Tab-separated table of N, CA and C in Angstrom:
chain	number	residue	atom	x	y	z
M	1	ASP	N	51.094	84.650	101.607
M	1	ASP	CA	50.482	83.891	102.680
M	1	ASP	C	49.009	83.597	102.391
M	2	THR	N	48.309	84.560	101.821
M	2	THR	CA	46.896	84.374	101.522
M	2	THR	C	46.709	83.295	100.460
M	3	LEU	N	47.561	83.293	99.453
M	3	LEU	CA	47.469	82.285	98.399
M	3	LEU	C	47.706	80.888	98.967
M	4	VAL	N	48.731	80.738	99.798
M	4	VAL	CA	49.040	79.445	100.403
M	4	VAL	C	47.869	78.983	101.256
M	5	THR	N	47.309	79.877	102.046
M	5	THR	CA	46.166	79.529	102.891
M	5	THR	C	44.985	79.088	102.036
M	6	GLY	N	44.750	79.767	100.922
M	6	GLY	CA	43.661	79.395	100.021
M	6	GLY	C	43.869	78.034	99.405
M	7	VAL	N	45.088	77.739	98.999
M	7	VAL	CA	45.401	76.421	98.414
M	7	VAL	C	45.207	75.341	99.467
M	8	GLN	N	45.695	75.586	100.679
M	8	GLN	CA	45.535	74.607	101.751
M	8	GLN	C	44.059	74.375	102.055
M	9	THR	N	43.287	75.442	102.095
M	9	THR	CA	41.869	75.322	102.394
M	9	THR	C	41.162	74.475	101.349
M	10	CYS	N	41.549	74.601	100.106
M	10	CYS	CA	40.930	73.820	99.025
M	10	CYS	C	41.497	72.415	98.932
M	11	ALA	N	42.806	72.273	99.066
M	11	ALA	CA	43.464	70.992	98.815
M	11	ALA	C	43.310	69.993	99.959
M	12	LEU	N	43.324	70.455	101.182
M	12	LEU	CA	43.320	69.519	102.304
M	12	LEU	C	42.042	68.685	102.399
M	13	PRO	N	40.867	69.251	102.205
M	13	PRO	CA	39.673	68.390	102.207
M	13	PRO	C	39.688	67.359	101.072
M	14	ILE	N	40.228	67.730	99.926
M	14	ILE	CA	40.341	66.792	98.808
M	14	ILE	C	41.302	65.667	99.177
M	15	PHE	N	42.414	66.020	99.794
M	15	PHE	CA	43.391	65.019	100.229
M	15	PHE	C	42.725	64.020	101.168
M	16	LYS	N	41.973	64.528	102.147
M	16	LYS	CA	41.319	63.641	103.108
M	16	LYS	C	40.269	62.769	102.428
M	17	SER	N	39.532	63.328	101.503
M	17	SER	CA	38.506	62.526	100.838
M	17	SER	C	39.125	61.433	99.966
M	18	GLN	N	40.305	61.677	99.439
M	18	GLN	CA	40.971	60.695	98.584
M	18	GLN	C	41.726	59.631	99.383
M	19	THR	N	42.276	60.006	100.529
M	19	THR	CA	43.116	59.080	101.298
M	19	THR	C	42.436	58.535	102.549
M	20	GLY	N	41.430	59.253	103.037
M	20	GLY	CA	40.793	58.871	104.296
M	20	GLY	C	41.539	59.360	105.513
M	21	HIS	N	42.595	60.146	105.279
M	21	HIS	CA	43.418	60.652	106.370
M	21	HIS	C	43.643	62.150	106.182
M	22	THR	N	43.829	62.847	107.298
M	22	THR	CA	44.269	64.227	107.172
M	22	THR	C	45.709	64.210	106.677
M	23	TYR	N	46.152	65.343	106.152
M	23	TYR	CA	47.520	65.416	105.648
M	23	TYR	C	48.522	65.127	106.760
M	24	SER	N	48.312	65.712	107.936
M	24	SER	CA	49.275	65.512	109.023
M	24	SER	C	49.280	64.054	109.493
M	25	ASP	N	48.112	63.405	109.548
M	25	ASP	CA	48.077	61.990	109.916
M	25	ASP	C	48.805	61.134	108.886
M	26	TYR	N	48.564	61.416	107.614
M	26	TYR	CA	49.228	60.667	106.548
M	26	TYR	C	50.742	60.863	106.612
M	27	LEU	N	51.162	62.100	106.807
M	27	LEU	CA	52.588	62.386	106.907
M	27	LEU	C	53.208	61.634	108.075
M	28	ASN	N	52.529	61.610	109.211
M	28	ASN	CA	53.046	60.870	110.362
M	28	ASN	C	53.078	59.373	110.097
M	29	MET	N	52.099	58.834	109.368
M	29	MET	CA	52.120	57.413	109.011
M	29	MET	C	53.363	57.090	108.186
M	30	VAL	N	53.663	57.931	107.213
M	30	VAL	CA	54.835	57.719	106.365
M	30	VAL	C	56.106	57.837	107.193
M	31	ARG	N	56.163	58.839	108.050
M	31	ARG	CA	57.352	59.027	108.896
M	31	ARG	C	57.572	57.840	109.825
M	32	ILE	N	56.500	57.351	110.443
M	32	ILE	CA	56.632	56.219	111.370
M	32	ILE	C	57.015	54.951	110.613
M	33	HIS	N	56.476	54.761	109.440
M	33	HIS	CA	56.855	53.604	108.613
M	33	HIS	C	58.366	53.630	108.342
M	34	HIS	N	58.872	54.792	107.980
M	34	HIS	CA	60.310	54.932	107.716
M	34	HIS	C	61.111	54.741	109.003
M	35	ALA	N	60.622	55.299	110.111
M	35	ALA	CA	61.320	55.151	111.393
M	35	ALA	C	61.397	53.682	111.796
M	36	LYS	N	60.326	52.926	111.579
M	36	LYS	CA	60.339	51.495	111.903
M	36	LYS	C	61.382	50.757	111.079
M	37	ALA	N	61.504	51.112	109.818
M	37	ALA	CA	62.529	50.484	108.974
M	37	ALA	C	63.925	50.808	109.491
M	38	LEU	N	64.138	52.057	109.879
M	38	LEU	CA	65.450	52.450	110.403
M	38	LEU	C	65.730	51.772	111.737
M	39	LEU	N	64.733	51.651	112.588
M	39	LEU	CA	64.916	50.977	113.878
M	39	LEU	C	65.238	49.499	113.669
M	40	THR	N	64.657	48.927	112.645
M	40	THR	CA	64.855	47.506	112.359
M	40	THR	C	66.198	47.226	111.689
M	41	ASN	N	66.590	48.103	110.780
M	41	ASN	CA	67.724	47.799	109.901
M	41	ASN	C	68.998	48.575	110.163
M	42	THR	N	68.986	49.474	111.153
M	42	THR	CA	70.193	50.242	111.467
M	42	THR	C	70.398	50.281	112.966
M	43	THR	N	71.530	50.825	113.355
M	43	THR	CA	71.805	51.063	114.772
M	43	THR	C	71.758	52.556	115.084
M	44	LYS	N	71.138	53.329	114.213
M	44	LYS	CA	71.040	54.773	114.422
M	44	LYS	C	70.278	55.061	115.707
M	45	SER	N	70.652	56.165	116.335
M	45	SER	CA	69.974	56.580	117.560
M	45	SER	C	68.586	57.121	117.242
M	46	VAL	N	67.746	57.193	118.262
M	46	VAL	CA	66.412	57.759	118.087
M	46	VAL	C	66.523	59.208	117.635
M	47	THR	N	67.504	59.925	118.134
M	47	THR	CA	67.710	61.314	117.715
M	47	THR	C	68.001	61.376	116.219
M	48	GLN	N	68.914	60.545	115.747
M	48	GLN	CA	69.229	60.514	114.318
M	48	GLN	C	68.000	60.147	113.493
M	49	ILE	N	67.265	59.155	113.953
M	49	ILE	CA	66.075	58.716	113.227
M	49	ILE	C	65.014	59.811	113.224
M	50	ALA	N	64.829	60.479	114.341
M	50	ALA	CA	63.845	61.570	114.409
M	50	ALA	C	64.162	62.641	113.373
M	51	LEU	N	65.404	63.054	113.316
M	51	LEU	CA	65.786	64.100	112.372
M	51	LEU	C	65.690	63.610	110.931
M	52	GLU	N	66.070	62.376	110.691
M	52	GLU	CA	66.030	61.821	109.331
M	52	GLU	C	64.601	61.627	108.810
M	53	THR	N	63.677	61.408	109.718
M	53	THR	CA	62.298	61.174	109.307
M	53	THR	C	61.429	62.430	109.379
M	54	GLY	N	62.037	63.559	109.673
M	54	GLY	CA	61.308	64.821	109.598
M	54	GLY	C	60.710	65.336	110.890
M	55	PHE	N	60.987	64.681	111.993
M	55	PHE	CA	60.516	65.197	113.278
M	55	PHE	C	61.506	66.243	113.777
M	56	SER	N	60.994	67.273	114.400
M	56	SER	CA	61.858	68.384	114.797
M	56	SER	C	62.719	68.059	116.011
M	57	TYR	N	62.306	67.086	116.795
M	57	TYR	CA	63.110	66.668	117.939
M	57	TYR	C	62.693	65.247	118.341
M	58	PRO	N	63.568	64.518	119.042
M	58	PRO	CA	63.305	63.116	119.350
M	58	PRO	C	62.024	62.890	120.162
M	59	GLY	N	61.699	63.799	121.047
M	59	GLY	CA	60.500	63.645	121.863
M	59	GLY	C	59.234	63.591	121.031
M	60	LYS	N	59.203	64.321	119.945
M	60	LYS	CA	58.031	64.308	119.067
M	60	LYS	C	57.909	62.962	118.352
M	61	LEU	N	59.034	62.420	117.894
M	61	LEU	CA	59.013	61.078	117.301
M	61	LEU	C	58.478	60.079	118.316
M	62	THR	N	58.987	60.126	119.526
M	62	THR	CA	58.554	59.189	120.566
M	62	THR	C	57.065	59.329	120.841
M	63	GLU	N	56.580	60.557	120.925
M	63	GLU	CA	55.163	60.819	121.188
M	63	GLU	C	54.272	60.237	120.083
M	64	VAL	N	54.602	60.535	118.837
M	64	VAL	CA	53.797	60.068	117.706
M	64	VAL	C	53.930	58.553	117.550
M	65	PHE	N	55.135	58.039	117.705
M	65	PHE	CA	55.379	56.602	117.573
M	65	PHE	C	54.558	55.833	118.607
M	66	LYS	N	54.601	56.281	119.853
M	66	LYS	CA	53.880	55.596	120.922
M	66	LYS	C	52.369	55.663	120.697
M	67	LYS	N	51.885	56.792	120.223
M	67	LYS	CA	50.456	56.941	119.953
M	67	LYS	C	50.007	55.984	118.844
M	68	ARG	N	50.824	55.831	117.808
M	68	ARG	CA	50.450	54.998	116.656
M	68	ARG	C	50.738	53.518	116.885
M	69	GLU	N	51.856	53.215	117.544
M	69	GLU	CA	52.321	51.822	117.651
M	69	GLU	C	52.117	51.208	119.035
M	70	GLY	N	51.838	52.037	120.039
M	70	GLY	CA	51.601	51.516	121.380
M	70	GLY	C	52.836	51.288	122.216
M	71	LEU	N	53.999	51.635	121.697
M	71	LEU	CA	55.243	51.535	122.441
M	71	LEU	C	56.243	52.545	121.906
M	72	THR	N	57.280	52.792	122.666
M	72	THR	CA	58.284	53.776	122.255
M	72	THR	C	59.179	53.192	121.171
M	73	PRO	N	59.891	54.056	120.451
M	73	PRO	CA	60.829	53.547	119.443
M	73	PRO	C	61.870	52.582	120.023
M	74	LEU	N	62.402	52.891	121.198
M	74	LEU	CA	63.403	51.994	121.791
M	74	LEU	C	62.801	50.649	122.169
M	75	ASN	N	61.593	50.654	122.710
M	75	ASN	CA	60.940	49.379	123.031
M	75	ASN	C	60.617	48.602	121.759
M	76	TYR	N	60.236	49.309	120.695
M	76	TYR	CA	60.009	48.649	119.418
M	76	TYR	C	61.281	47.945	118.955
M	77	ARG	N	62.405	48.644	119.024
M	77	ARG	CA	63.679	48.053	118.614
M	77	ARG	C	64.015	46.836	119.483
M	78	LYS	N	63.807	46.939	120.791
M	78	LYS	CA	64.089	45.812	121.678
M	78	LYS	C	63.226	44.606	121.323
M	79	ASN	N	61.949	44.854	121.021
M	79	ASN	CA	61.037	43.750	120.699
M	79	ASN	C	61.399	43.050	119.400
M	80	ILE	N	61.926	43.764	118.430
M	80	ILE	CA	62.246	43.112	117.165
M	80	ILE	C	63.584	42.386	117.192
M	81	THR	N	64.398	42.702	118.176
M	81	THR	CA	65.712	42.044	118.253
M	81	THR	C	65.701	40.854	119.213
M	82	THR	N	64.576	40.631	119.878
M	82	THR	CA	64.520	39.497	120.816
M	82	THR	C	63.619	38.404	120.292
């Protein structure tokens, strides 16, 4: 545990300086990008998409998606199909 904490302490500031994002923000950006593709190109449920994109439960996907995109995953899907 101490070794992992030490690596994280050293690596995370480098990650942010190189990408301009914290690791968790970057990870959520990638997850939401993938979720948008799945919402656009499949009929999978939000639950399926949440699990496939690494969110532990659908509510977390909805929370992060709405914060980043300004609407829920279901509303996003409705907007792209109309």
